[in-house]
Short mmCIF file of C-alpha atoms in Angstrom, two decimals:
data_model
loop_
_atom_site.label_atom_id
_atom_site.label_comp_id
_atom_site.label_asym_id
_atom_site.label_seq_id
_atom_site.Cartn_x
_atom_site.Cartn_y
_atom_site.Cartn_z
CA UNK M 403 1.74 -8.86 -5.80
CA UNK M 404 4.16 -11.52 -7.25
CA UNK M 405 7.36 -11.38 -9.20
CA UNK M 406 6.57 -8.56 -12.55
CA UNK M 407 2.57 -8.48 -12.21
CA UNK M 408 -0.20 -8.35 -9.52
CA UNK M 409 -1.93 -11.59 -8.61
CA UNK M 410 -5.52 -12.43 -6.24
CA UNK M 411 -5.25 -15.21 -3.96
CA UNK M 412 -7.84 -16.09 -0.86
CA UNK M 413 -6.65 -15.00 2.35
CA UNK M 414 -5.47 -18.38 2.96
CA UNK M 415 -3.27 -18.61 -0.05
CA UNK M 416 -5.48 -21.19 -2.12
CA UNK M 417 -6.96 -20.59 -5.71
CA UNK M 418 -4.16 -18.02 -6.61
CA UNK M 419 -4.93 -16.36 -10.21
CA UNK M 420 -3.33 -13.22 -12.01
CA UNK M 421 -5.14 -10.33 -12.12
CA UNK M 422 -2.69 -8.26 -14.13
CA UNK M 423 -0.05 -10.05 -16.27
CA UNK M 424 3.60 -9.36 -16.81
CA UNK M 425 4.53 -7.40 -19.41
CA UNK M 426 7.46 -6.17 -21.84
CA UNK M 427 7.81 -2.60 -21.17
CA UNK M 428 7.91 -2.47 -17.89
CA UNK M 429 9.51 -4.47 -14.29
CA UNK M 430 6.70 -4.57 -12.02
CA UNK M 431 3.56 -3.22 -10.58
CA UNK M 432 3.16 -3.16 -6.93
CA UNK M 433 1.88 -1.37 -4.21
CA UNK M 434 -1.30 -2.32 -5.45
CA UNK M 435 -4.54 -1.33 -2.97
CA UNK M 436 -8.45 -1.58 -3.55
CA UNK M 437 -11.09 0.80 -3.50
CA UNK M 438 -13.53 0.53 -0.64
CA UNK M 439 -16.26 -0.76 -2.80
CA UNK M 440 -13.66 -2.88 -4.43
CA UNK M 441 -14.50 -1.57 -8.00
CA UNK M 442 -10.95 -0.50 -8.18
CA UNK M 443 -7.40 -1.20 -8.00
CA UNK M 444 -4.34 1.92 -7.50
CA UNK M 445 -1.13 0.42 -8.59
CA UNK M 446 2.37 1.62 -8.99
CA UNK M 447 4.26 1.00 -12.23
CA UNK M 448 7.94 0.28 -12.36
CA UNK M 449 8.94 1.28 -15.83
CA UNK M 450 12.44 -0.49 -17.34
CA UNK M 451 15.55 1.99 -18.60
CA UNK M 452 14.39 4.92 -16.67
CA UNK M 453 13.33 2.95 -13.63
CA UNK M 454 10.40 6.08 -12.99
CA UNK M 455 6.94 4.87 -11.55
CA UNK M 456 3.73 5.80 -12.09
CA UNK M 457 0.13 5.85 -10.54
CA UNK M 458 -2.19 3.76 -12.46
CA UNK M 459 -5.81 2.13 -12.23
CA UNK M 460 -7.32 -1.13 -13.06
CA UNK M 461 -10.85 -2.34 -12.50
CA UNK M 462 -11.72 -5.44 -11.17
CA UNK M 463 -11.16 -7.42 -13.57
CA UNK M 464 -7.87 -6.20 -14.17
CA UNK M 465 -8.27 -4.26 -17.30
CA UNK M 466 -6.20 -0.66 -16.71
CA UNK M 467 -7.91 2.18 -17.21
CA UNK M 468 -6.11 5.07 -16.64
CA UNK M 469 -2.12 6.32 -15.82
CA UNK M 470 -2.56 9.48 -13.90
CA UNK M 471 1.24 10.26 -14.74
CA UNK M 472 3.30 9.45 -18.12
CA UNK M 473 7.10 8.18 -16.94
CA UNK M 474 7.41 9.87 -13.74
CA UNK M 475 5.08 12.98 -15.00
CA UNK M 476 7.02 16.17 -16.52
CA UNK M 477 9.65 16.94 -13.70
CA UNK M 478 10.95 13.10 -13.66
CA UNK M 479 9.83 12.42 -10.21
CA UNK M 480 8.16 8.87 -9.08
CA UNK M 481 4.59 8.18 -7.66
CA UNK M 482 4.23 5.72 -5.04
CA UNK M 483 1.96 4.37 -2.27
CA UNK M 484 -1.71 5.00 -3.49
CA UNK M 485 -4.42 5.09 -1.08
CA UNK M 486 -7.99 5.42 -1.93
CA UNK M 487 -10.17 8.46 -0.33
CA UNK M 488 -13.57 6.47 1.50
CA UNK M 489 -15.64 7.13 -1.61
CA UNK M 490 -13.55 6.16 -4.33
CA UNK M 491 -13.07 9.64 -6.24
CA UNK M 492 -9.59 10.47 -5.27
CA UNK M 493 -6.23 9.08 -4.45
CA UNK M 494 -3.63 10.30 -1.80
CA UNK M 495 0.21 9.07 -2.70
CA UNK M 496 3.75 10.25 -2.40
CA UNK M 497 5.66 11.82 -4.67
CA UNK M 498 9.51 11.89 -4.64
CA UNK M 499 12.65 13.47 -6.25
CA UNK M 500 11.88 17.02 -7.25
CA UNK M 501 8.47 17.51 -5.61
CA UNK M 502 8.62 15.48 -2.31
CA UNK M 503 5.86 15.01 0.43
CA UNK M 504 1.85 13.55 -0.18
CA UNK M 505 -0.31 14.79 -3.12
CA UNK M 506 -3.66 14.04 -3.92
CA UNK M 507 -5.33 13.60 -7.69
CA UNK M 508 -9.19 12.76 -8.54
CA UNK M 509 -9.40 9.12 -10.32
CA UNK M 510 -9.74 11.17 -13.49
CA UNK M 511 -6.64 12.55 -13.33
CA UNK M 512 -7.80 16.06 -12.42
CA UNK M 513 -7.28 18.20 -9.33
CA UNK M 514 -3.83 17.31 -8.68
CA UNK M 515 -2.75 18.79 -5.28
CA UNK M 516 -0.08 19.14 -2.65
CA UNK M 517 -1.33 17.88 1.00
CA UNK M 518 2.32 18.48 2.89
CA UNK M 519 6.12 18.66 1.41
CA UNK M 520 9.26 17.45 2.87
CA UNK M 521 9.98 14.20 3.14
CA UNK M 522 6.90 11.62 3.67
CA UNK M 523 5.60 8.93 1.92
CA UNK M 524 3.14 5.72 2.78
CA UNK M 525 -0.57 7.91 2.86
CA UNK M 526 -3.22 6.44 4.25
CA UNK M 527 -7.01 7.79 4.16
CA UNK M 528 -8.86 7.50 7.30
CA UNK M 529 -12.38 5.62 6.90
CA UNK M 530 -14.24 8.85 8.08
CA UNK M 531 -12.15 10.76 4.78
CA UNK M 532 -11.39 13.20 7.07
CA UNK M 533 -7.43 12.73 8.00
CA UNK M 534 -4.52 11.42 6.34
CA UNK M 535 -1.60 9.36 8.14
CA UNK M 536 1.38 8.51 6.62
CA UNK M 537 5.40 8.45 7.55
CA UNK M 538 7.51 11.21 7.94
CA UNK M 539 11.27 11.10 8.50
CA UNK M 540 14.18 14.13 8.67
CA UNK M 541 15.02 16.22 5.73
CA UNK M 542 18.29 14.76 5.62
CA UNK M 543 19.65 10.96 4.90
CA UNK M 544 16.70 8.99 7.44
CA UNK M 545 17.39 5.86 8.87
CA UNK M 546 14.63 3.21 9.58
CA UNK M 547 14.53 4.14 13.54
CA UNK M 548 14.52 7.84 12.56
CA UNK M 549 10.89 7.39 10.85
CA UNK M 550 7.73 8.78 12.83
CA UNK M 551 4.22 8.11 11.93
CA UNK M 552 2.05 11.49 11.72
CA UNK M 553 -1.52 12.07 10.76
CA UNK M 554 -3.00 15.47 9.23
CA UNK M 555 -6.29 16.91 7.67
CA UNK M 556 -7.15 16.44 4.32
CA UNK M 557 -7.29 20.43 4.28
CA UNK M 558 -3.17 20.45 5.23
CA UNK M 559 -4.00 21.74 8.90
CA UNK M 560 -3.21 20.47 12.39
CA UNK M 561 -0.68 17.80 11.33
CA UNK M 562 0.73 16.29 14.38
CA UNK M 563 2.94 13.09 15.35
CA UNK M 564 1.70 10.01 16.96
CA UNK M 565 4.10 7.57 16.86
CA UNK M 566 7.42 7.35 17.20
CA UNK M 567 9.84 4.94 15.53
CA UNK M 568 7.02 3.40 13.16
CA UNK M 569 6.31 3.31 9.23
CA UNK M 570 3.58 2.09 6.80
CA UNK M 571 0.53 3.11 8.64
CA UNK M 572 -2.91 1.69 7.82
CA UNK M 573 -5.88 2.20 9.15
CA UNK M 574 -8.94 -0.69 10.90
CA UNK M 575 -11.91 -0.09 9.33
CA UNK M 576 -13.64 1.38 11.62
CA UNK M 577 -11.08 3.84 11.54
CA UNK M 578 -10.42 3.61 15.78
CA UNK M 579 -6.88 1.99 15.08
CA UNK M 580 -4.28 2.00 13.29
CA UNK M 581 -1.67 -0.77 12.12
CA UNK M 582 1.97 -0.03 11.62
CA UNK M 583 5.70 -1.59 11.17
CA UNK M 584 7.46 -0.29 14.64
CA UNK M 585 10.71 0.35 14.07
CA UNK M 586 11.99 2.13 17.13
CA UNK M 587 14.34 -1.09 17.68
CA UNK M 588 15.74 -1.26 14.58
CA UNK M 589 17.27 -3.67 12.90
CA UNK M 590 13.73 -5.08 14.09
CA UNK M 591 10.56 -4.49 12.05
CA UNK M 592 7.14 -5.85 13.66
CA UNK M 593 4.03 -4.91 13.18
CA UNK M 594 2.32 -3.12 15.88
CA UNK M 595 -1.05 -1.61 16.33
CA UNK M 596 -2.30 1.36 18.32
CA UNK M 597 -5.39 3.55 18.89
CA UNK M 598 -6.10 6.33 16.39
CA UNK M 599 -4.20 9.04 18.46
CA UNK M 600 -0.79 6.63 18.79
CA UNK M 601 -2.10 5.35 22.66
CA UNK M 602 -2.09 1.95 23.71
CA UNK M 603 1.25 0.97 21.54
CA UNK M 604 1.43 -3.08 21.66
CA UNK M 605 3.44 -5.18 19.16
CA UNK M 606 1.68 -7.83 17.74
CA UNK M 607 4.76 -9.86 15.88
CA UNK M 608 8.12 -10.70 17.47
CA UNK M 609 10.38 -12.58 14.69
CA UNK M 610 13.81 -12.31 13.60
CA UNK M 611 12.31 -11.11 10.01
CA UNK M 612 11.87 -8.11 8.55
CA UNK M 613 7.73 -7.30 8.24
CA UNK M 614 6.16 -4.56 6.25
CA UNK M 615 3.15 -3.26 4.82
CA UNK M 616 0.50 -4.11 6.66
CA UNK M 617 -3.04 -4.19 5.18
CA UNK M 618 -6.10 -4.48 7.44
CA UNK M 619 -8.90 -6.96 6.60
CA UNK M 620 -12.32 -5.14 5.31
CA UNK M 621 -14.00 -7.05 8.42
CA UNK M 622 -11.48 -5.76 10.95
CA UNK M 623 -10.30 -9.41 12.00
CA UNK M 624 -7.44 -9.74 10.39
CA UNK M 625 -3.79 -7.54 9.86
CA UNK M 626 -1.67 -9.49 6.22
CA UNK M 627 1.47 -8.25 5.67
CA UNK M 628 4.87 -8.77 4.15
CA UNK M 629 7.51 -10.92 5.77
CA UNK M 630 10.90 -10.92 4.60
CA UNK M 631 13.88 -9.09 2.46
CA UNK M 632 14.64 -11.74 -0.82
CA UNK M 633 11.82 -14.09 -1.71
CA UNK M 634 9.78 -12.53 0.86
CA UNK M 635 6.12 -14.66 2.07
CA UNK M 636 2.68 -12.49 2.79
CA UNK M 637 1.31 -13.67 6.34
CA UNK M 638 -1.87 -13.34 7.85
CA UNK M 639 -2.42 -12.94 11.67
CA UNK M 640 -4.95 -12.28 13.96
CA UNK M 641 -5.29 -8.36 14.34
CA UNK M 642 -6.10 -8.66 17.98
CA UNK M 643 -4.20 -11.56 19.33
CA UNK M 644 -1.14 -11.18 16.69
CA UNK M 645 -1.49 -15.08 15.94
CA UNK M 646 -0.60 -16.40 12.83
CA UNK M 647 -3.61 -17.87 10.62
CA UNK M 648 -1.83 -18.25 7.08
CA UNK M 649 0.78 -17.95 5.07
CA UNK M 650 1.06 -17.36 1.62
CA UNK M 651 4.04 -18.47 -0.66
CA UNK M 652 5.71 -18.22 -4.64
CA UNK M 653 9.20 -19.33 -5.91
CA UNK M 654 9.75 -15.65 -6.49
CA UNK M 655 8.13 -14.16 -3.33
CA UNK M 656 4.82 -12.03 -2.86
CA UNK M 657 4.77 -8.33 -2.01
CA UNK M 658 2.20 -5.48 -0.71
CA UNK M 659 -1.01 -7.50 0.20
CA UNK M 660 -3.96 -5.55 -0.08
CA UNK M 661 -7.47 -6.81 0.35
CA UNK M 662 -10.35 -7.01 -2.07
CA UNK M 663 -13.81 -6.77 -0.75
CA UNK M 664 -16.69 -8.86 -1.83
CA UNK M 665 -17.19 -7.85 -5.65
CA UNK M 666 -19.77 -9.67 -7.88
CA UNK M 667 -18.28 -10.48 -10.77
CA UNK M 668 -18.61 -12.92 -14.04
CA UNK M 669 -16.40 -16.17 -13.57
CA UNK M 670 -13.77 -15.69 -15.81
CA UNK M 671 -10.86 -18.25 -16.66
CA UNK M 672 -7.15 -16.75 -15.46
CA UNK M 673 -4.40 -18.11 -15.86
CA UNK M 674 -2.23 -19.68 -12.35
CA UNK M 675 -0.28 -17.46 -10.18
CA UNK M 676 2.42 -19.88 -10.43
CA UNK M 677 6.23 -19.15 -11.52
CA UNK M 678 6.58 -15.62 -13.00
#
């Protein structure tokens, strides 16, 4: 995502296009993540004045299709931090203000559910669509280093915590790992991976700069994330090695990478991904 609207780039940066413009009405969409198949695209949608979000849904070639939520819904709450179930028919996210915790909701809009309440957001489906993980922190005013990664069923049961000190979990593809941001040494944020049941804890980044969101590539090679507070960069490393392959820059900084598999589509012409 850049600056108001979401933009495609290749992993390396070049070719960078918009996929969904800026527009009056609202300040941003972000949080934006594909559908397995890549037909797809969950999005959050930061509206001006009331400064609610919503859960919305584009196709591929960035036409939106559906809000699952009008302003914040009917109790005024936000939706944030879509993640797409294996098969593309529902979404997990987190829901905050009045009804806290991780919801689910078919791409419809239909069969809107509570997974867990209290106080958890960043869901992310396992590949096998059997387990959710996402961060959980205390009732009460959390701090970053307060923040545990857990993982539950998508039927609510055995929820359990895996890592400690760690946020924005993501899953490999072959859903045997997971990616994270450790944050057990705050003010430090690197991103770390782990096996599926937290073992085997290594950091793979060791900067000075804040690093988020990590986003695993659909081939399992590569870990892009988000480095940086103001005018922040998206960087690509190796996911085994944590070596840096690319990094991607604007004027106005690029947020919550998220990769697109292979999709055949009709060339279209788009305008640049340059400026605003």
């Amino acid at each position: 995502m850049q600056r108001g609207g979401l933009c495609i780039a290749r992993p390396n940066g070049t070719n960078p296009v918009r996929l969904l413009p800026f527009r009056p009405g609202y300040d941003a969409d972000f949080g934006a993540v594909w559908s397995r198949e890549g037909r797809y695209l969950a999005f959050a949608r930061w509206f001006k004045g009331d400064r609610l979000t919503d859960i919305s849904i584009a196709d591929a070639r960035g036409r939106v299709i559906r809000t699952l939520y009008s302003r914040g819904g009917r109790d005024g709450s936000f939706e944030l931090d879509p993640s797409w179930s294996p098969d593309g028919r529902r979404l997990a996210f987190a829901r905050s203000w009045r009804r806290t915790g991780i919801w689910f909701i078919n791409r419809d809009g239909s069969g809107l559910r509570q997974l867990i309440g209290g106080n958890a957001a960043d869901p992310a489906w396992s590949p096998g669509g059997t387990t959710v993980a996402f961060t959980s922190a205390p009732e009460r005013v959390p701090t970053p280093a307060s923040m545990d990664v857990h993982t539950v069923r998508v039927d609510g049961t055995q929820r359990r915590p895996i890592l400690v000190g760690a946020r924005n979990p993501t899953w490999s593809p072959d859903g045997t790992k997971l990616a994270f941001v450790s944050v057990a040494a705050w003010p430090r944020a690197e991103i770390a991976v782990a096996n599926a049941d937290g073992s085997g804890r290594r950091e793979l980044t060791r900067t000075a700069a804040v690093e988020s969101a990590p986003a695993w590539s659909p081939n399992g090679k590569y870990i892009a994330f988000e480095r940086g507070r103001e005018r922040p960069s998206i960087v690509v490393i190796d996911a085994e090695t944590g070596a840096d392959r690319w990094t991607i820059r604007r004027p106005y900084g690029v947020r919550s990478p998220s990769w697109r598999p292979e999709v055949a589509l009709r060339s279209a012409r788009r305008p640049s991904c340059s400026g605003r």
